[in-house]
Tab-separated table of C-alpha atoms in Angstrom:
chain	number	residue	atom	x	y	z
H	1	MET	CA	60.227	184.028	94.783
H	2	SER	CA	59.417	181.448	92.389
H	3	LEU	CA	55.861	180.350	91.206
H	4	GLN	CA	57.453	176.877	91.618
H	5	ALA	CA	57.891	177.288	95.598
H	6	PHE	CA	53.945	178.480	95.391
H	7	SER	CA	52.830	175.399	93.638
H	8	ASP	CA	54.819	173.091	95.917
H	9	TYR	CA	53.015	174.880	99.175
H	10	LEU	CA	49.970	174.457	97.645
H	11	VAL	CA	50.334	170.974	97.267
H	12	LEU	CA	52.170	169.928	100.159
H	13	GLU	CA	50.850	172.268	102.987
H	14	LYS	CA	47.379	172.923	101.551
H	15	ALA	CA	46.993	169.539	100.045
H	16	TYR	CA	45.112	171.089	96.967
H	17	SER	CA	44.898	168.969	94.019
H	18	LYS	CA	47.126	169.238	90.845
H	19	HIS	CA	44.142	170.422	88.997
H	20	THR	CA	43.554	173.084	91.344
H	21	VAL	CA	47.145	174.260	91.672
H	22	LYS	CA	47.549	174.453	87.839
H	23	ALA	CA	44.459	176.766	87.674
H	24	TYR	CA	46.075	178.843	90.633
H	25	VAL	CA	49.416	179.060	88.878
H	26	ARG	CA	47.556	179.825	85.724
H	27	ASP	CA	45.790	183.104	86.760
H	28	ILE	CA	49.070	184.468	88.035
H	29	GLU	CA	50.923	183.788	85.060
H	30	MET	CA	48.335	185.656	83.616
H	31	PHE	CA	48.317	188.764	85.599
H	32	GLN	CA	52.202	188.719	85.162
H	33	TYR	CA	51.868	188.778	81.379
H	34	PHE	CA	49.235	192.000	81.939
H	35	LEU	CA	52.003	193.519	83.765
H	36	ASP	CA	54.575	192.705	81.304
H	37	GLU	CA	52.534	193.923	78.250
H	38	HIS	CA	51.560	197.237	79.996
H	39	HIS	CA	53.861	197.996	82.899
H	40	SER	CA	57.305	197.530	81.581
H	41	LYS	CA	57.495	193.965	83.598
H	42	ILE	CA	57.128	194.990	86.932
H	43	GLU	CA	57.230	191.966	89.255
H	44	ILE	CA	54.053	190.922	90.868
H	45	SER	CA	55.204	191.221	94.555
H	46	LYS	CA	55.584	195.151	93.435
H	47	ALA	CA	52.313	195.462	92.035
H	48	ASN	CA	49.530	198.002	93.833
H	49	TYR	CA	46.116	197.930	93.782
H	50	SER	CA	45.592	200.081	91.172
H	51	LEU	CA	47.547	198.228	88.881
H	52	ILE	CA	45.222	194.914	89.993
H	53	ARG	CA	42.065	197.248	89.282
H	54	GLN	CA	43.492	197.964	85.781
H	55	TRP	CA	43.545	194.054	85.391
H	56	VAL	CA	40.348	193.609	86.384
H	57	VAL	CA	39.111	196.597	84.045
H	58	GLU	CA	40.972	194.756	81.051
H	59	LEU	CA	38.936	191.652	81.929
H	60	VAL	CA	35.646	192.856	82.250
H	61	ASN	CA	35.988	194.523	78.741
H	62	SER	CA	37.107	190.783	77.461
H	63	GLY	CA	33.803	189.313	78.685
H	64	ILE	CA	34.676	187.220	81.185
H	65	SER	CA	32.228	186.624	83.506
H	66	ASN	CA	32.553	188.181	87.275
H	67	MET	CA	32.812	184.505	88.676
H	68	THR	CA	35.768	183.930	86.604
H	69	ILE	CA	37.422	187.105	87.587
H	70	ASN	CA	36.614	186.441	91.560
H	71	ARG	CA	38.093	183.449	90.960
H	72	LYS	CA	41.402	184.866	89.163
H	73	ILE	CA	41.446	187.483	91.564
H	74	SER	CA	41.179	184.759	94.306
H	75	SER	CA	44.454	183.141	93.230
H	76	LEU	CA	46.236	186.207	93.223
H	77	ASN	CA	45.272	186.951	96.869
H	78	ALA	CA	46.497	183.691	97.777
H	79	TYR	CA	49.742	184.089	96.171
H	80	PHE	CA	50.159	187.427	97.950
H	81	LYS	CA	49.659	185.795	101.050
H	82	PHE	CA	52.204	183.133	100.528
H	83	LEU	CA	54.613	185.985	99.788
H	84	MET	CA	53.893	187.388	103.204
H	85	LYS	CA	53.970	184.128	104.752
H	86	VAL	CA	57.677	183.650	103.449
H	87	GLY	CA	58.490	187.385	104.085
H	88	ASP	CA	59.070	188.744	100.419
H	89	ILE	CA	56.453	191.334	101.133
H	90	THR	CA	55.029	193.046	104.014
H	91	SER	CA	51.624	194.153	102.927
H	92	ASN	CA	48.760	192.612	100.738
H	93	SER	CA	47.625	194.939	97.865
H	94	LEU	CA	44.270	193.446	97.549
H	95	LYS	CA	43.702	193.541	101.429
H	96	GLN	CA	40.545	196.001	100.770
H	97	HIS	CA	39.624	194.285	97.762
H	98	LYS	CA	35.697	193.585	97.010
H	99	ALA	CA	34.724	190.703	94.979
H	100	LEU	CA	32.419	191.423	91.855
H	101	LYS	CA	28.978	190.728	92.349
H	102	ILE	CA	27.669	187.965	90.833
H	103	SER	CA	24.233	187.395	89.751
H	104	LYS	CA	22.809	184.139	91.172
H	105	LYS	CA	21.220	181.590	88.650
H	106	VAL	CA	19.208	178.963	89.751
H	107	GLN	CA	20.136	175.457	88.942
H	108	ILE	CA	17.291	173.502	87.598
H	109	PRO	CA	17.757	169.711	88.634
H	110	PHE	CA	16.495	166.927	86.791
H	111	SER	CA	12.555	165.807	88.194
H	112	GLU	CA	12.451	162.568	89.722
H	113	GLN	CA	10.324	161.379	86.554
H	114	GLU	CA	13.411	162.520	84.202
H	115	MET	CA	15.757	160.361	86.634
H	116	LEU	CA	13.746	156.918	86.561
H	117	SER	CA	12.972	157.280	82.742
H	118	VAL	CA	16.885	157.616	82.339
H	119	ILE	CA	18.022	154.942	84.956
H	120	GLU	CA	14.953	152.503	84.030
H	121	ASN	CA	14.507	153.412	80.254
H	122	SER	CA	17.632	154.533	78.370
H	123	ILE	CA	20.133	151.692	78.904
H	124	LYS	CA	19.852	148.197	77.966
H	125	ILE	CA	22.903	146.315	79.180
H	126	VAL	CA	24.439	144.217	76.639
H	127	ASP	CA	28.283	145.232	76.912
H	128	PHE	CA	30.976	146.868	79.159
H	129	GLU	CA	29.859	150.167	77.779
H	130	SER	CA	26.380	150.147	78.654
H	131	ALA	CA	26.961	148.457	82.200
H	132	ARG	CA	29.768	151.101	82.807
H	133	ASN	CA	27.434	153.797	81.755
H	134	GLN	CA	24.531	152.671	83.724
H	135	LEU	CA	26.761	152.754	87.040
H	136	ILE	CA	28.138	155.998	86.392
H	137	ILE	CA	24.765	157.353	86.310
H	138	GLU	CA	23.628	155.159	89.315
H	139	LEU	CA	26.556	156.565	91.231
H	140	PHE	CA	26.058	160.106	90.676
H	141	TYR	CA	22.619	159.883	91.433
H	142	SER	CA	22.658	157.490	94.492
H	143	THR	CA	25.613	158.977	96.008
H	144	GLY	CA	26.044	162.795	94.542
H	145	ILE	CA	29.613	162.433	94.220
H	146	ARG	CA	31.474	164.813	92.169
H	147	ARG	CA	32.660	164.192	88.732
H	148	ILE	CA	36.500	164.195	89.635
H	149	GLU	CA	35.681	162.271	92.348
H	150	LEU	CA	34.171	159.524	90.473
H	151	VAL	CA	36.919	159.248	88.079
H	152	ASN	CA	39.279	158.487	90.698
H	153	ILE	CA	37.330	155.810	92.632
H	154	LYS	CA	39.451	152.609	93.130
H	155	THR	CA	38.018	149.240	93.118
H	156	SER	CA	39.233	148.654	96.852
H	157	ASP	CA	37.476	151.897	97.442
H	158	VAL	CA	34.095	149.465	97.144
H	159	ASP	CA	33.077	147.985	100.515
H	160	PHE	CA	30.683	145.008	99.724
H	161	SER	CA	30.592	143.720	103.248
H	162	ASN	CA	29.291	147.176	104.618
H	163	GLN	CA	27.658	148.284	101.570
H	164	GLN	CA	29.639	151.615	101.334
H	165	LEU	CA	31.989	153.516	98.887
H	166	LYS	CA	35.424	155.587	100.254
H	167	VAL	CA	35.458	158.762	98.441
H	168	LEU	CA	38.465	161.293	98.023
H	169	GLY	CA	37.340	164.543	98.018
H	170	LYS	CA	38.254	168.029	97.709
H	171	ARG	CA	41.910	168.577	99.663
H	172	ASN	CA	42.470	164.852	99.895
H	173	LYS	CA	39.449	164.729	102.641
H	174	GLU	CA	37.988	160.912	102.781
H	175	ARG	CA	34.617	160.421	103.329
H	176	TYR	CA	32.084	156.969	103.475
H	177	ILE	CA	28.917	157.576	101.655
H	178	PRO	CA	26.359	154.296	102.143
H	179	LEU	CA	25.192	152.429	98.884
H	180	LEU	CA	21.871	151.418	97.977
H	181	PRO	CA	21.399	147.409	97.808
H	182	SER	CA	20.367	148.469	93.785
H	183	THR	CA	23.638	149.827	93.524
H	184	ILE	CA	25.706	147.175	94.793
H	185	ARG	CA	23.585	145.055	92.453
H	186	ILE	CA	24.829	147.060	89.458
H	187	ILE	CA	28.496	147.432	90.542
H	188	SER	CA	28.587	143.513	90.517
H	189	THR	CA	27.427	143.246	87.041
H	190	TYR	CA	30.040	146.216	85.728
H	191	LEU	CA	32.565	144.140	87.400
H	192	GLU	CA	31.904	141.201	85.690
H	193	TYR	CA	31.906	143.015	82.252
H	194	ARG	CA	35.095	144.885	83.617
H	195	GLU	CA	37.003	141.504	83.999
H	196	ASN	CA	36.592	140.568	80.280
H	197	LEU	CA	38.137	143.537	78.972
H	198	PRO	CA	40.975	142.038	76.674
H	199	THR	CA	43.447	144.732	78.273
H	200	ILE	CA	43.347	146.220	81.686
H	201	LYS	CA	46.121	148.890	82.475
H	202	ASP	CA	44.986	150.479	84.981
H	203	SER	CA	43.472	147.564	87.233
H	204	GLU	CA	43.717	149.812	90.294
H	205	MET	CA	40.939	151.935	89.219
H	206	LEU	CA	36.895	151.255	88.940
H	207	PHE	CA	35.845	152.947	86.003
H	208	LEU	CA	37.494	152.391	82.761
H	209	THR	CA	37.391	152.917	79.070
H	210	GLN	CA	37.315	150.148	76.414
H	211	LYS	CA	40.972	150.206	76.054
H	212	GLY	CA	41.285	149.302	79.540
H	213	ILE	CA	42.477	152.709	80.905
H	214	LYS	CA	41.435	155.044	83.618
H	215	ILE	CA	38.306	157.130	82.365
H	216	TYR	CA	38.488	160.642	82.002
H	217	GLU	CA	36.415	163.860	82.809
H	218	MET	CA	35.371	164.445	79.434
H	219	LEU	CA	33.927	161.137	78.658
H	220	VAL	CA	32.227	161.124	81.695
H	221	TYR	CA	30.436	164.686	80.801
H	222	ARG	CA	29.974	163.258	77.288
H	223	ILE	CA	28.164	160.129	78.885
H	224	ILE	CA	25.830	161.972	81.227
H	225	ASN	CA	24.923	164.699	78.473
H	226	LYS	CA	24.349	161.678	76.022
H	227	TYR	CA	21.798	160.227	77.796
H	228	PHE	CA	20.103	162.859	79.806
H	229	SER	CA	20.027	165.226	76.586
H	230	GLU	CA	17.500	162.414	75.065
H	231	ALA	CA	15.252	162.575	78.190
H	232	SER	CA	15.170	166.173	79.226
H	233	SER	CA	14.817	169.413	77.517
H	234	LYS	CA	17.083	171.385	79.982
H	235	ALA	CA	19.905	173.257	78.342
H	236	LYS	CA	22.489	171.876	80.702
H	237	CYS	CA	22.810	168.124	81.192
H	238	SER	CA	25.749	167.390	83.195
H	239	PRO	CA	27.187	165.515	86.239
H	240	HIS	CA	26.735	168.498	88.239
H	241	VAL	CA	23.246	168.317	87.757
H	242	LEU	CA	22.730	165.197	88.722
H	243	ARG	CA	24.892	166.064	91.900
H	244	HIS	CA	22.283	168.892	92.010
H	245	SER	CA	19.073	166.485	91.657
H	246	PHE	CA	20.747	164.125	94.383
H	247	ALA	CA	20.395	166.679	97.143
H	248	THR	CA	17.308	168.250	96.135
H	249	HIS	CA	15.862	165.177	95.706
H	250	LEU	CA	16.762	163.898	99.564
H	251	LEU	CA	15.718	167.189	100.920
H	252	ASN	CA	12.238	167.033	98.961
H	253	GLN	CA	11.753	163.754	100.759
H	254	GLY	CA	12.418	165.509	104.280
H	255	ALA	CA	16.405	164.543	104.576
H	256	ASP	CA	18.142	166.461	107.288
H	257	LEU	CA	20.480	169.314	105.769
H	258	ASN	CA	23.408	168.240	108.029
H	259	ALA	CA	23.055	164.628	106.642
H	260	VAL	CA	23.076	165.741	102.869
H	261	LYS	CA	26.105	168.405	103.756
H	262	GLU	CA	28.292	165.175	104.837
H	263	LEU	CA	26.971	162.895	101.569
H	264	LEU	CA	28.210	165.994	99.639
H	265	GLY	CA	31.235	166.363	101.390
H	266	HIS	CA	30.713	170.241	102.233
H	267	THR	CA	32.619	172.014	104.824
H	268	SER	CA	30.248	174.189	105.694
H	269	LEU	CA	26.500	174.110	105.776
H	270	ALA	CA	26.032	177.243	103.860
H	271	ALA	CA	27.182	175.613	100.418
H	272	THR	CA	24.609	172.997	101.211
H	273	GLN	CA	21.831	175.498	101.718
H	274	VAL	CA	22.059	176.518	98.068
H	275	TYR	CA	20.138	173.402	97.249
H	276	THR	CA	17.446	174.301	99.579
H	277	HIS	CA	15.794	176.887	97.230
H	278	ASN	CA	14.353	173.820	95.156
H	279	SER	CA	12.896	172.521	98.062
H	280	ILE	CA	10.572	175.336	98.856
H	281	ALA	CA	7.977	174.482	95.915
H	282	GLU	CA	7.734	170.879	97.632
H	283	LEU	CA	7.791	172.447	100.932
H	284	LYS	CA	4.698	174.855	99.781
H	285	LYS	CA	2.605	171.713	99.003
H	286	VAL	CA	3.214	170.175	102.336
H	287	TYR	CA	2.505	173.393	104.169
H	288	ALA	CA	-0.723	173.782	101.976
H	289	LYS	CA	-1.750	170.384	102.692
H	290	SER	CA	-0.912	170.024	106.172
H	291	HIS	CA	-1.706	173.538	107.993
H	292	PRO	CA	-4.600	173.403	110.334
H	293	ARG	CA	-5.382	177.234	109.178
H	294	ASN	CA	-5.751	175.999	105.503
H	295	LYS	CA	-8.375	173.701	106.287
H	296	ARG	CA	-10.861	176.326	107.221
């Protein structure tokens, strides 16, 4: 069974994004390359668990992180399940596999002071790019959307009358996020500058480059990194840290976990709970201040 058939299956039946499908195919091709190099070009469908373990050992020895290795094995597992589904194999060689252990790293969000410093002091609106950059930061912090979600926002996704934003999340799942009045004003300001661009090629997209084409993910990363590196001493200043800050600050202010889950576009509460550890310090303050036993 060709990888193209598997790729088509992921796109058409599983509704995975093109980026995700490319990652899956790349991981499987890497395993096939390993087989070609070390085991006389054995087909993946005929690879037993012993061969897969040899690949895992090679990946570990190459210095690749356990998280990345687990992702590659997950891609291979999805391929085996597909081969079983179409009848090419009768058993999954990864059925008994256990994922490698991953050390949990605490993602430290930006503080509220750092956020306010950037939003209120770092950007002076003088042209198209400064208006766009301000809106990018504002949307990340006020909605918690992912970088790819921001890049793919269309002008028609902004509902000014209902003050909400339609977002296309993972697996093409739509969700609606309320917009603050301040965010609506910043969007309006940006659109005024956007209309004056000399050329607009991707007119349906909200965020554009100076050349009038759809903005790309690496540029968004550079924008966030530029402004927050100046305001924060954190080693990592990325769009994901802004998403993390959005969730943490909401929870610190008493927001319901299920509500934050819906805003983030998570399918399970477990995915949202990773943000709660940063709220413990705030909870301790409230606990110490409010509990009757602590007043004696």
